[in-house]
Amino acid sequence: MLERLSAIGAPTGPSSRIAGVRVGIVDIGANTARLLVAARDGRRLVSVREERVQLGLGEEIERSGRISEEKLEDTAATAATKVRRARKLRCAAIEVLITSPGRQAANGRELVERLAEATAAPTRVLTAQEEGELAWHGAVAAAQDVPSTVAVCDVGGGSAQIAIGSPATGPAWLRSIDIGSLRLTRRAFRNDPPTASDLERAQAAIADAFADLTPPLPLAAIAVGGTARALRRIEGDVLGLDELGNAVQELGRRASRQVAKAYRLDEQRALTITAGTLILAEIQRRLSVPLTVGRGGLREGAALMLLDATVAATG
């Protein structure tokens, strides 16, 4: 089993020789906007500040294929607030990264333009491959005793990424599946708690999305993202066949408001966690190893890359 560190380890290099440099990552996802301000302490990436705000962009994209004017304004204002926070914390560099909403919304380009204008910070949509690679680097850097091949699976609200590779060379196999916890919930679940028919619809959608996926088998796997973090409260740090099956049964017996109260989850996470768990269960089945819930992920991977680039540019 992978052991986790409280701070993210990173390879030595130019950035490890300069203490005190901070960077900020603003991550705009299907469910939330998140801020990570991080710095290096020797070989480790240390979180200085983390914040999250519920946005629900994925909800609108599922309903209409677009992001409404009101939601564009809210998202731009939220991102601007997070960037101001990062600047007050003396970040040397800040990036605004957009995940599935930028790829899936018909007006994704307008979202980028609004965020860039509101924040005056570099803003871009991550490709599915970039999203998977950053999550892999952030998760692997956080883990100790990583074997020669490790998979990282990141289940978000709008999509899921699986990357497999070696700590020595990075990810060599990467796939993105265009289904996530929020997207699956909206397409398959018509009741709360879900009925047997809801679960059958979800399983059929998952089977279709994963139909052509044949990953190489890793020696270990790390699960990152909101669903994995929430499942830690329900089943613990290791999610194998039994733990994920138990979680699906437990969650399927309760309405989302009861799940939120029982496990101290926000209401939106409670509403989508069953769908996210079903996706993770399918990934775990195909990888044939238990999933260890990781600490690092996309934002940590992005922070590592931005720190390296910032230090290289300044010296």
PDB file of C-alpha atoms in Angstrom:
ATOM      1  CA  MET A   1       0.000   0.000   0.000  1.00  0.00           C
ATOM      2  CA  LEU A   2       1.186   3.513  -0.805  1.00  0.00           C
ATOM      3  CA  GLU A   3       2.028   5.681   2.175  1.00  0.00           C
ATOM      4  CA  ARG A   4       1.071   9.352   1.945  1.00  0.00           C
ATOM      5  CA  LEU A   5       2.995  12.404   3.026  1.00  0.00           C
ATOM      6  CA  SER A   6       1.482  15.522   4.610  1.00  0.00           C
ATOM      7  CA  ALA A   7       3.404  17.639   2.109  1.00  0.00           C
ATOM      8  CA  ILE A   8       4.120  16.917  -1.519  1.00  0.00           C
ATOM      9  CA  GLY A   9       7.616  15.654  -2.296  1.00  0.00           C
ATOM     10  CA  ALA A  10       9.283  16.935  -5.455  1.00  0.00           C
ATOM     11  CA  PRO A  11      12.470  16.107  -7.317  1.00  0.00           C
ATOM     12  CA  THR A  12      15.473  18.249  -6.628  1.00  0.00           C
ATOM     13  CA  GLY A  13      16.240  20.855  -9.236  1.00  0.00           C
ATOM     14  CA  PRO A  14      16.623  24.609  -9.622  1.00  0.00           C
ATOM     15  CA  SER A  15      13.361  25.256  -7.775  1.00  0.00           C
ATOM     16  CA  SER A  16      14.444  23.298  -4.717  1.00  0.00           C
ATOM     17  CA  ARG A  17      17.315  25.712  -4.205  1.00  0.00           C
ATOM     18  CA  ILE A  18      15.091  28.784  -3.816  1.00  0.00           C
ATOM     19  CA  ALA A  19      12.979  28.948  -0.683  1.00  0.00           C
ATOM     20  CA  GLY A  20       9.973  31.203  -0.245  1.00  0.00           C
ATOM     21  CA  VAL A  21       8.751  31.319  -3.855  1.00  0.00           C
ATOM     22  CA  ARG A  22       4.962  30.954  -3.936  1.00  0.00           C
ATOM     23  CA  VAL A  23       2.620  30.223  -6.815  1.00  0.00           C
ATOM     24  CA  GLY A  24      -1.156  30.201  -7.115  1.00  0.00           C
ATOM     25  CA  ILE A  25      -3.366  27.810  -9.066  1.00  0.00           C
ATOM     26  CA  VAL A  26      -7.038  28.609  -9.626  1.00  0.00           C
ATOM     27  CA  ASP A  27      -8.831  25.484 -10.870  1.00  0.00           C
ATOM     28  CA  ILE A  28     -12.242  25.955 -12.527  1.00  0.00           C
ATOM     29  CA  GLY A  29     -13.990  22.594 -12.672  1.00  0.00           C
ATOM     30  CA  ALA A  30     -17.455  21.210 -13.332  1.00  0.00           C
ATOM     31  CA  ASN A  31     -18.498  21.498  -9.687  1.00  0.00           C
ATOM     32  CA  THR A  32     -16.189  23.991  -8.006  1.00  0.00           C
ATOM     33  CA  ALA A  33     -13.592  26.714  -8.255  1.00  0.00           C
ATOM     34  CA  ARG A  34     -10.550  25.954  -6.112  1.00  0.00           C
ATOM     35  CA  LEU A  35      -7.497  27.941  -5.109  1.00  0.00           C
ATOM     36  CA  LEU A  36      -4.153  26.449  -4.126  1.00  0.00           C
ATOM     37  CA  VAL A  37      -1.283  28.673  -3.011  1.00  0.00           C
ATOM     38  CA  ALA A  38       1.860  26.584  -2.563  1.00  0.00           C
ATOM     39  CA  ALA A  39       5.602  26.887  -2.006  1.00  0.00           C
ATOM     40  CA  ARG A  40       8.585  24.587  -1.707  1.00  0.00           C
ATOM     41  CA  ASP A  41      10.221  23.650   1.559  1.00  0.00           C
ATOM     42  CA  GLY A  42      13.338  21.785   0.521  1.00  0.00           C
ATOM     43  CA  ARG A  43      12.098  18.798  -1.498  1.00  0.00           C
ATOM     44  CA  ARG A  44       8.469  19.267  -0.490  1.00  0.00           C
ATOM     45  CA  LEU A  45       5.536  21.214  -1.894  1.00  0.00           C
ATOM     46  CA  VAL A  46       3.744  22.849   1.007  1.00  0.00           C
ATOM     47  CA  SER A  47       0.201  24.177   0.822  1.00  0.00           C
ATOM     48  CA  VAL A  48       0.020  27.766   2.060  1.00  0.00           C
ATOM     49  CA  ARG A  49      -3.708  28.237   1.469  1.00  0.00           C
ATOM     50  CA  GLU A  50      -6.583  26.300  -0.072  1.00  0.00           C
ATOM     51  CA  GLU A  51     -10.099  27.534  -0.808  1.00  0.00           C
ATOM     52  CA  ARG A  52     -13.129  26.240  -2.692  1.00  0.00           C
ATOM     53  CA  VAL A  53     -16.397  27.723  -3.945  1.00  0.00           C
ATOM     54  CA  GLN A  54     -19.327  25.800  -5.399  1.00  0.00           C
ATOM     55  CA  LEU A  55     -20.059  26.873  -8.996  1.00  0.00           C
ATOM     56  CA  GLY A  56     -22.088  24.152 -10.702  1.00  0.00           C
ATOM     57  CA  LEU A  57     -20.959  24.876 -14.263  1.00  0.00           C
ATOM     58  CA  GLY A  58     -21.454  21.235 -15.178  1.00  0.00           C
ATOM     59  CA  GLU A  59     -25.148  21.442 -14.241  1.00  0.00           C
ATOM     60  CA  GLU A  60     -25.766  24.145 -16.831  1.00  0.00           C
ATOM     61  CA  ILE A  61     -23.718  22.409 -19.490  1.00  0.00           C
ATOM     62  CA  GLU A  62     -25.746  19.231 -19.013  1.00  0.00           C
ATOM     63  CA  ARG A  63     -29.046  21.153 -19.249  1.00  0.00           C
ATOM     64  CA  SER A  64     -28.347  23.415 -22.214  1.00  0.00           C
ATOM     65  CA  GLY A  65     -24.861  22.723 -23.544  1.00  0.00           C
ATOM     66  CA  ARG A  66     -23.817  26.258 -22.605  1.00  0.00           C
ATOM     67  CA  ILE A  67     -22.891  28.394 -19.595  1.00  0.00           C
ATOM     68  CA  SER A  68     -25.430  31.146 -18.926  1.00  0.00           C
ATOM     69  CA  GLU A  69     -24.534  34.821 -18.775  1.00  0.00           C
ATOM     70  CA  GLU A  70     -25.271  34.891 -15.047  1.00  0.00           C
ATOM     71  CA  LYS A  71     -23.008  31.923 -14.398  1.00  0.00           C
ATOM     72  CA  LEU A  72     -20.249  33.419 -16.553  1.00  0.00           C
ATOM     73  CA  GLU A  73     -20.375  36.576 -14.424  1.00  0.00           C
ATOM     74  CA  ASP A  74     -20.391  34.603 -11.164  1.00  0.00           C
ATOM     75  CA  THR A  75     -17.454  32.457 -12.286  1.00  0.00           C
ATOM     76  CA  ALA A  76     -15.426  35.478 -13.414  1.00  0.00           C
ATOM     77  CA  ALA A  77     -16.083  37.265 -10.108  1.00  0.00           C
ATOM     78  CA  THR A  78     -15.130  34.147  -8.129  1.00  0.00           C
ATOM     79  CA  ALA A  79     -11.915  33.653 -10.097  1.00  0.00           C
ATOM     80  CA  ALA A  80     -10.999  37.320  -9.673  1.00  0.00           C
ATOM     81  CA  THR A  81     -11.451  37.006  -5.907  1.00  0.00           C
ATOM     82  CA  LYS A  82      -9.203  33.931  -5.787  1.00  0.00           C
ATOM     83  CA  VAL A  83      -6.503  35.612  -7.867  1.00  0.00           C
ATOM     84  CA  ARG A  84      -6.591  38.688  -5.605  1.00  0.00           C
ATOM     85  CA  ARG A  85      -6.156  36.365  -2.648  1.00  0.00           C
ATOM     86  CA  ALA A  86      -3.150  34.725  -4.292  1.00  0.00           C
ATOM     87  CA  ARG A  87      -1.601  38.122  -5.019  1.00  0.00           C
ATOM     88  CA  LYS A  88      -2.074  39.228  -1.410  1.00  0.00           C
ATOM     89  CA  LEU A  89      -0.225  36.061  -0.402  1.00  0.00           C
ATOM     90  CA  ARG A  90       2.738  37.244  -2.519  1.00  0.00           C
ATOM     91  CA  CYS A  91       2.566  34.653  -5.288  1.00  0.00           C
ATOM     92  CA  ALA A  92       5.296  35.104  -7.867  1.00  0.00           C
ATOM     93  CA  ALA A  93       3.108  33.505 -10.549  1.00  0.00           C
ATOM     94  CA  ILE A  94      -0.574  32.634 -10.863  1.00  0.00           C
ATOM     95  CA  GLU A  95      -2.431  30.496 -13.394  1.00  0.00           C
ATOM     96  CA  VAL A  96      -6.160  30.010 -13.987  1.00  0.00           C
ATOM     97  CA  LEU A  97      -6.820  26.500 -15.303  1.00  0.00           C
ATOM     98  CA  ILE A  98     -10.174  25.359 -16.683  1.00  0.00           C
ATOM     99  CA  THR A  99     -10.946  21.655 -16.916  1.00  0.00           C
ATOM    100  CA  SER A 100     -14.024  19.961 -18.432  1.00  0.00           C
ATOM    101  CA  PRO A 101     -16.286  23.082 -18.626  1.00  0.00           C
ATOM    102  CA  GLY A 102     -13.880  24.652 -21.092  1.00  0.00           C
ATOM    103  CA  ARG A 103     -13.922  21.538 -23.272  1.00  0.00           C
ATOM    104  CA  GLN A 104     -17.604  20.644 -23.020  1.00  0.00           C
ATOM    105  CA  ALA A 105     -19.470  23.982 -23.074  1.00  0.00           C
ATOM    106  CA  ALA A 106     -20.429  25.397 -26.472  1.00  0.00           C
ATOM    107  CA  ASN A 107     -19.244  28.806 -25.233  1.00  0.00           C
ATOM    108  CA  GLY A 108     -16.081  27.535 -23.562  1.00  0.00           C
ATOM    109  CA  ARG A 109     -13.979  30.130 -25.400  1.00  0.00           C
ATOM    110  CA  GLU A 110     -16.132  32.895 -23.920  1.00  0.00           C
ATOM    111  CA  LEU A 111     -15.519  31.448 -20.463  1.00  0.00           C
ATOM    112  CA  VAL A 112     -11.763  31.694 -21.024  1.00  0.00           C
ATOM    113  CA  GLU A 113     -12.050  35.287 -22.247  1.00  0.00           C
ATOM    114  CA  ARG A 114     -14.177  36.352 -19.268  1.00  0.00           C
ATOM    115  CA  LEU A 115     -11.806  34.763 -16.772  1.00  0.00           C
ATOM    116  CA  ALA A 116      -8.710  36.232 -18.412  1.00  0.00           C
ATOM    117  CA  GLU A 117     -10.249  39.703 -18.424  1.00  0.00           C
ATOM    118  CA  ALA A 118     -11.489  39.490 -14.833  1.00  0.00           C
ATOM    119  CA  THR A 119      -8.266  38.092 -13.358  1.00  0.00           C
ATOM    120  CA  ALA A 120      -5.544  39.588 -15.576  1.00  0.00           C
ATOM    121  CA  ALA A 121      -3.775  36.243 -15.078  1.00  0.00           C
ATOM    122  CA  PRO A 122      -2.723  33.591 -17.609  1.00  0.00           C
ATOM    123  CA  THR A 123      -5.860  31.556 -18.317  1.00  0.00           C
ATOM    124  CA  ARG A 124      -6.241  28.399 -20.375  1.00  0.00           C
ATOM    125  CA  VAL A 125      -8.323  25.297 -20.897  1.00  0.00           C
ATOM    126  CA  LEU A 126      -6.470  22.111 -20.073  1.00  0.00           C
ATOM    127  CA  THR A 127      -6.687  19.363 -22.640  1.00  0.00           C
ATOM    128  CA  ALA A 128      -7.820  16.017 -21.285  1.00  0.00           C
ATOM    129  CA  GLN A 129      -4.245  14.776 -21.624  1.00  0.00           C
ATOM    130  CA  GLU A 130      -2.823  17.757 -19.719  1.00  0.00           C
ATOM    131  CA  GLU A 131      -5.380  17.254 -16.967  1.00  0.00           C
ATOM    132  CA  GLY A 132      -4.414  13.605 -16.586  1.00  0.00           C
ATOM    133  CA  GLU A 133      -0.684  14.331 -16.663  1.00  0.00           C
ATOM    134  CA  LEU A 134      -0.885  17.062 -14.010  1.00  0.00           C
ATOM    135  CA  ALA A 135      -3.003  14.847 -11.745  1.00  0.00           C
ATOM    136  CA  TRP A 136      -0.482  12.014 -12.177  1.00  0.00           C
ATOM    137  CA  HIS A 137       2.496  14.200 -11.279  1.00  0.00           C
ATOM    138  CA  GLY A 138       0.740  15.760  -8.290  1.00  0.00           C
ATOM    139  CA  ALA A 139      -0.423  12.421  -6.917  1.00  0.00           C
ATOM    140  CA  VAL A 140       2.847  10.557  -7.443  1.00  0.00           C
ATOM    141  CA  ALA A 141       4.872  13.387  -5.913  1.00  0.00           C
ATOM    142  CA  ALA A 142       2.708  13.085  -2.788  1.00  0.00           C
ATOM    143  CA  ALA A 143       3.251   9.355  -2.380  1.00  0.00           C
ATOM    144  CA  GLN A 144       6.085   7.448  -0.776  1.00  0.00           C
ATOM    145  CA  ASP A 145       7.484   4.066  -1.871  1.00  0.00           C
ATOM    146  CA  VAL A 146       5.926   4.311  -5.310  1.00  0.00           C
ATOM    147  CA  PRO A 147       6.501   1.133  -7.391  1.00  0.00           C
ATOM    148  CA  SER A 148       7.828   1.051 -10.938  1.00  0.00           C
ATOM    149  CA  THR A 149       4.371   1.442 -12.471  1.00  0.00           C
ATOM    150  CA  VAL A 150       1.559   3.402 -10.864  1.00  0.00           C
ATOM    151  CA  ALA A 151      -1.846   4.515 -12.109  1.00  0.00           C
ATOM    152  CA  VAL A 152      -3.552   7.746 -11.101  1.00  0.00           C
ATOM    153  CA  CYS A 153      -7.289   8.073 -11.661  1.00  0.00           C
ATOM    154  CA  ASP A 154      -8.989  11.437 -11.330  1.00  0.00           C
ATOM    155  CA  VAL A 155     -12.792  11.391 -11.385  1.00  0.00           C
ATOM    156  CA  GLY A 156     -14.155  14.907 -11.751  1.00  0.00           C
ATOM    157  CA  GLY A 157     -17.649  16.212 -12.284  1.00  0.00           C
ATOM    158  CA  GLY A 158     -17.505  16.222 -16.072  1.00  0.00           C
ATOM    159  CA  SER A 159     -14.822  13.700 -17.006  1.00  0.00           C
ATOM    160  CA  ALA A 160     -12.414  11.096 -15.661  1.00  0.00           C
ATOM    161  CA  GLN A 161      -8.725  10.633 -16.439  1.00  0.00           C
ATOM    162  CA  ILE A 162      -6.514   7.572 -15.989  1.00  0.00           C
ATOM    163  CA  ALA A 163      -2.737   7.918 -16.366  1.00  0.00           C
ATOM    164  CA  ILE A 164      -0.203   5.120 -15.881  1.00  0.00           C
ATOM    165  CA  GLY A 165       3.545   5.412 -15.805  1.00  0.00           C
ATOM    166  CA  SER A 166       6.812   5.221 -13.923  1.00  0.00           C
ATOM    167  CA  PRO A 167       8.157   7.719 -11.373  1.00  0.00           C
ATOM    168  CA  ALA A 168      11.392   7.720 -13.356  1.00  0.00           C
ATOM    169  CA  THR A 169       9.884   8.672 -16.716  1.00  0.00           C
ATOM    170  CA  GLY A 170       6.364   9.978 -16.078  1.00  0.00           C
ATOM    171  CA  PRO A 171       3.018   8.822 -17.502  1.00  0.00           C
ATOM    172  CA  ALA A 172       3.292   6.678 -20.610  1.00  0.00           C
ATOM    173  CA  TRP A 173      -0.366   5.645 -21.028  1.00  0.00           C
ATOM    174  CA  LEU A 174      -3.235   8.115 -20.585  1.00  0.00           C
ATOM    175  CA  ARG A 175      -6.923   8.040 -21.392  1.00  0.00           C
ATOM    176  CA  SER A 176      -9.764  10.485 -20.729  1.00  0.00           C
ATOM    177  CA  ILE A 177     -13.331   9.249 -20.374  1.00  0.00           C
ATOM    178  CA  ASP A 178     -16.002  11.824 -21.149  1.00  0.00           C
ATOM    179  CA  ILE A 179     -18.090  11.012 -18.096  1.00  0.00           C
ATOM    180  CA  GLY A 180     -17.863  12.271 -14.521  1.00  0.00           C
ATOM    181  CA  SER A 181     -19.809  12.186 -11.276  1.00  0.00           C
ATOM    182  CA  LEU A 182     -22.064  15.148 -12.036  1.00  0.00           C
ATOM    183  CA  ARG A 183     -22.589  14.262 -15.695  1.00  0.00           C
ATOM    184  CA  LEU A 184     -23.497  10.653 -14.821  1.00  0.00           C
ATOM    185  CA  THR A 185     -25.833  11.762 -12.017  1.00  0.00           C
ATOM    186  CA  ARG A 186     -27.778  14.048 -14.352  1.00  0.00           C
ATOM    187  CA  ARG A 187     -28.030  11.443 -17.096  1.00  0.00           C
ATOM    188  CA  ALA A 188     -28.849   8.336 -15.070  1.00  0.00           C
ATOM    189  CA  PHE A 189     -30.384   9.209 -11.692  1.00  0.00           C
ATOM    190  CA  ARG A 190     -33.998  10.301 -11.542  1.00  0.00           C
ATOM    191  CA  ASN A 191     -34.584   9.582  -7.862  1.00  0.00           C
ATOM    192  CA  ASP A 192     -32.905  10.446  -4.553  1.00  0.00           C
ATOM    193  CA  PRO A 193     -31.903   7.947  -3.254  1.00  0.00           C
ATOM    194  CA  PRO A 194     -31.351   6.188  -6.587  1.00  0.00           C
ATOM    195  CA  THR A 195     -33.596   3.261  -7.452  1.00  0.00           C
ATOM    196  CA  ALA A 196     -32.494  -0.032  -8.961  1.00  0.00           C
ATOM    197  CA  SER A 197     -33.451   1.348 -12.383  1.00  0.00           C
ATOM    198  CA  ASP A 198     -31.287   4.433 -11.792  1.00  0.00           C
ATOM    199  CA  LEU A 199     -28.311   2.257 -10.905  1.00  0.00           C
ATOM    200  CA  GLU A 200     -28.883   0.074 -13.974  1.00  0.00           C
ATOM    201  CA  ARG A 201     -28.936   3.173 -16.203  1.00  0.00           C
ATOM    202  CA  ALA A 202     -25.719   4.397 -14.594  1.00  0.00           C
ATOM    203  CA  GLN A 203     -23.991   1.049 -15.038  1.00  0.00           C
ATOM    204  CA  ALA A 204     -25.048   0.923 -18.685  1.00  0.00           C
ATOM    205  CA  ALA A 205     -23.673   4.437 -19.283  1.00  0.00           C
ATOM    206  CA  ILE A 206     -20.396   3.493 -17.602  1.00  0.00           C
ATOM    207  CA  ALA A 207     -20.103   0.283 -19.601  1.00  0.00           C
ATOM    208  CA  ASP A 208     -20.600   2.248 -22.812  1.00  0.00           C
ATOM    209  CA  ALA A 209     -18.058   4.937 -21.840  1.00  0.00           C
ATOM    210  CA  PHE A 210     -15.420   2.350 -20.865  1.00  0.00           C
ATOM    211  CA  ALA A 211     -16.148  -0.118 -23.652  1.00  0.00           C
ATOM    212  CA  ASP A 212     -12.853   0.305 -25.512  1.00  0.00           C
ATOM    213  CA  LEU A 213     -10.615   0.900 -22.490  1.00  0.00           C
ATOM    214  CA  THR A 214      -7.891  -1.707 -21.902  1.00  0.00           C
ATOM    215  CA  PRO A 215      -5.244  -0.181 -19.607  1.00  0.00           C
ATOM    216  CA  PRO A 216      -1.896  -1.795 -18.834  1.00  0.00           C
ATOM    217  CA  LEU A 217      -1.982  -3.278 -15.345  1.00  0.00           C
ATOM    218  CA  PRO A 218      -0.044  -1.202 -12.785  1.00  0.00           C
ATOM    219  CA  LEU A 219       1.494  -2.359  -9.523  1.00  0.00           C
ATOM    220  CA  ALA A 220      -0.379   0.317  -7.554  1.00  0.00           C
ATOM    221  CA  ALA A 221      -3.067   2.938  -8.133  1.00  0.00           C
ATOM    222  CA  ILE A 222      -3.924   6.295  -6.588  1.00  0.00           C
ATOM    223  CA  ALA A 223      -7.383   7.881  -6.695  1.00  0.00           C
ATOM    224  CA  VAL A 224      -7.649  11.668  -6.582  1.00  0.00           C
ATOM    225  CA  GLY A 225     -10.498  14.141  -6.956  1.00  0.00           C
ATOM    226  CA  GLY A 226     -13.563  15.021  -4.916  1.00  0.00           C
ATOM    227  CA  THR A 227     -15.250  11.614  -5.025  1.00  0.00           C
ATOM    228  CA  ALA A 228     -12.132   9.855  -3.750  1.00  0.00           C
ATOM    229  CA  ARG A 229     -11.651  12.385  -0.957  1.00  0.00           C
ATOM    230  CA  ALA A 230     -15.278  11.981   0.107  1.00  0.00           C
ATOM    231  CA  LEU A 231     -15.031   8.180   0.045  1.00  0.00           C
ATOM    232  CA  ARG A 232     -12.129   8.369   2.492  1.00  0.00           C
ATOM    233  CA  ARG A 233     -14.697   9.447   5.103  1.00  0.00           C
ATOM    234  CA  ILE A 234     -16.894   6.455   4.331  1.00  0.00           C
ATOM    235  CA  GLU A 235     -14.496   3.571   3.616  1.00  0.00           C
ATOM    236  CA  GLY A 236     -11.016   4.788   4.551  1.00  0.00           C
ATOM    237  CA  ASP A 237      -7.822   5.300   2.565  1.00  0.00           C
ATOM    238  CA  VAL A 238      -7.885   2.086   0.510  1.00  0.00           C
ATOM    239  CA  LEU A 239     -10.676   1.453  -1.992  1.00  0.00           C
ATOM    240  CA  GLY A 240     -10.716  -2.110  -3.195  1.00  0.00           C
ATOM    241  CA  LEU A 241     -13.501  -4.223  -4.655  1.00  0.00           C
ATOM    242  CA  ASP A 242     -15.165  -4.786  -1.263  1.00  0.00           C
ATOM    243  CA  GLU A 243     -14.872  -1.190  -0.066  1.00  0.00           C
ATOM    244  CA  LEU A 244     -16.307   0.277  -3.253  1.00  0.00           C
ATOM    245  CA  GLY A 245     -19.114  -2.281  -3.317  1.00  0.00           C
ATOM    246  CA  ASN A 246     -19.956  -1.512   0.308  1.00  0.00           C
ATOM    247  CA  ALA A 247     -19.940   2.220  -0.451  1.00  0.00           C
ATOM    248  CA  VAL A 248     -22.369   1.833  -3.353  1.00  0.00           C
ATOM    249  CA  GLN A 249     -24.747  -0.169  -1.152  1.00  0.00           C
ATOM    250  CA  GLU A 250     -24.480   2.258   1.758  1.00  0.00           C
ATOM    251  CA  LEU A 251     -24.947   5.355  -0.369  1.00  0.00           C
ATOM    252  CA  GLY A 252     -27.796   3.795  -2.343  1.00  0.00           C
ATOM    253  CA  ARG A 253     -29.862   3.387   0.822  1.00  0.00           C
ATOM    254  CA  ARG A 254     -29.841   7.083   1.757  1.00  0.00           C
ATOM    255  CA  ALA A 255     -31.073  10.321   0.247  1.00  0.00           C
ATOM    256  CA  SER A 256     -28.306  12.807  -0.537  1.00  0.00           C
ATOM    257  CA  ARG A 257     -29.239  15.082   2.376  1.00  0.00           C
ATOM    258  CA  GLN A 258     -28.840  12.105   4.736  1.00  0.00           C
ATOM    259  CA  VAL A 259     -25.472  11.250   3.155  1.00  0.00           C
ATOM    260  CA  ALA A 260     -24.350  14.858   3.569  1.00  0.00           C
ATOM    261  CA  LYS A 261     -25.267  14.870   7.248  1.00  0.00           C
ATOM    262  CA  ALA A 262     -23.871  11.414   8.046  1.00  0.00           C
ATOM    263  CA  TYR A 263     -20.459  11.993   6.452  1.00  0.00           C
ATOM    264  CA  ARG A 264     -20.115  15.776   6.723  1.00  0.00           C
ATOM    265  CA  LEU A 265     -20.190  16.371   2.974  1.00  0.00           C
ATOM    266  CA  ASP A 266     -21.553  19.395   1.152  1.00  0.00           C
ATOM    267  CA  GLU A 267     -24.906  18.811  -0.516  1.00  0.00           C
ATOM    268  CA  GLN A 268     -23.585  18.859  -4.093  1.00  0.00           C
ATOM    269  CA  ARG A 269     -20.921  16.258  -3.311  1.00  0.00           C
ATOM    270  CA  ALA A 270     -23.490  14.090  -1.548  1.00  0.00           C
ATOM    271  CA  LEU A 271     -25.741  14.309  -4.608  1.00  0.00           C
ATOM    272  CA  THR A 272     -23.052  13.046  -7.000  1.00  0.00           C
ATOM    273  CA  ILE A 273     -20.964  10.707  -4.844  1.00  0.00           C
ATOM    274  CA  THR A 274     -22.873   7.536  -5.760  1.00  0.00           C
ATOM    275  CA  ALA A 275     -22.251   8.132  -9.471  1.00  0.00           C
ATOM    276  CA  GLY A 276     -18.605   8.954  -8.780  1.00  0.00           C
ATOM    277  CA  THR A 277     -18.228   5.772  -6.743  1.00  0.00           C
ATOM    278  CA  LEU A 278     -19.633   3.682  -9.593  1.00  0.00           C
ATOM    279  CA  ILE A 279     -17.064   5.215 -11.962  1.00  0.00           C
ATOM    280  CA  LEU A 280     -14.217   4.554  -9.517  1.00  0.00           C
ATOM    281  CA  ALA A 281     -15.436   0.974  -9.078  1.00  0.00           C
ATOM    282  CA  GLU A 282     -15.230   0.426 -12.835  1.00  0.00           C
ATOM    283  CA  ILE A 283     -11.731   1.895 -12.945  1.00  0.00           C
ATOM    284  CA  GLN A 284     -10.617  -0.266 -10.020  1.00  0.00           C
ATOM    285  CA  ARG A 285     -12.013  -3.372 -11.705  1.00  0.00           C
ATOM    286  CA  ARG A 286     -10.069  -2.667 -14.882  1.00  0.00           C
ATOM    287  CA  LEU A 287      -6.817  -1.840 -13.093  1.00  0.00           C
ATOM    288  CA  SER A 288      -7.089  -4.949 -10.867  1.00  0.00           C
ATOM    289  CA  VAL A 289      -5.414  -3.260  -7.870  1.00  0.00           C
ATOM    290  CA  PRO A 290      -6.889  -1.370  -4.905  1.00  0.00           C
ATOM    291  CA  LEU A 291      -7.045   2.416  -5.172  1.00  0.00           C
ATOM    292  CA  THR A 292      -5.228   4.398  -2.486  1.00  0.00           C
ATOM    293  CA  VAL A 293      -6.792   7.804  -1.864  1.00  0.00           C
ATOM    294  CA  GLY A 294      -4.098  10.372  -2.662  1.00  0.00           C
ATOM    295  CA  ARG A 295      -3.323  13.786  -1.247  1.00  0.00           C
ATOM    296  CA  GLY A 296      -1.903  15.445  -4.338  1.00  0.00           C
ATOM    297  CA  GLY A 297      -3.633  15.851  -7.658  1.00  0.00           C
ATOM    298  CA  LEU A 298      -4.172  18.249 -10.521  1.00  0.00           C
ATOM    299  CA  ARG A 299      -3.592  21.487  -8.585  1.00  0.00           C
ATOM    300  CA  GLU A 300      -0.471  20.150  -6.891  1.00  0.00           C
ATOM    301  CA  GLY A 301       0.903  18.931 -10.192  1.00  0.00           C
ATOM    302  CA  ALA A 302       0.200  22.319 -11.771  1.00  0.00           C
ATOM    303  CA  ALA A 303       1.852  24.090  -8.829  1.00  0.00           C
ATOM    304  CA  LEU A 304       4.982  21.957  -9.198  1.00  0.00           C
ATOM    305  CA  MET A 305       5.239  22.795 -12.883  1.00  0.00           C
ATOM    306  CA  LEU A 306       4.602  26.506 -12.305  1.00  0.00           C
ATOM    307  CA  LEU A 307       7.189  26.664  -9.521  1.00  0.00           C
ATOM    308  CA  ASP A 308       9.809  25.086 -11.762  1.00  0.00           C
ATOM    309  CA  ALA A 309       8.977  27.465 -14.619  1.00  0.00           C
ATOM    310  CA  THR A 310       8.960  30.510 -12.343  1.00  0.00           C
ATOM    311  CA  VAL A 311      12.303  29.741 -10.750  1.00  0.00           C
ATOM    312  CA  ALA A 312      13.871  28.914 -14.123  1.00  0.00           C
ATOM    313  CA  ALA A 313      12.670  32.243 -15.526  1.00  0.00           C
ATOM    314  CA  THR A 314      14.110  34.218 -12.606  1.00  0.00           C
ATOM    315  CA  GLY A 315      17.479  32.679 -12.340  1.00  0.00           C
TER     316      GLY A 315
END
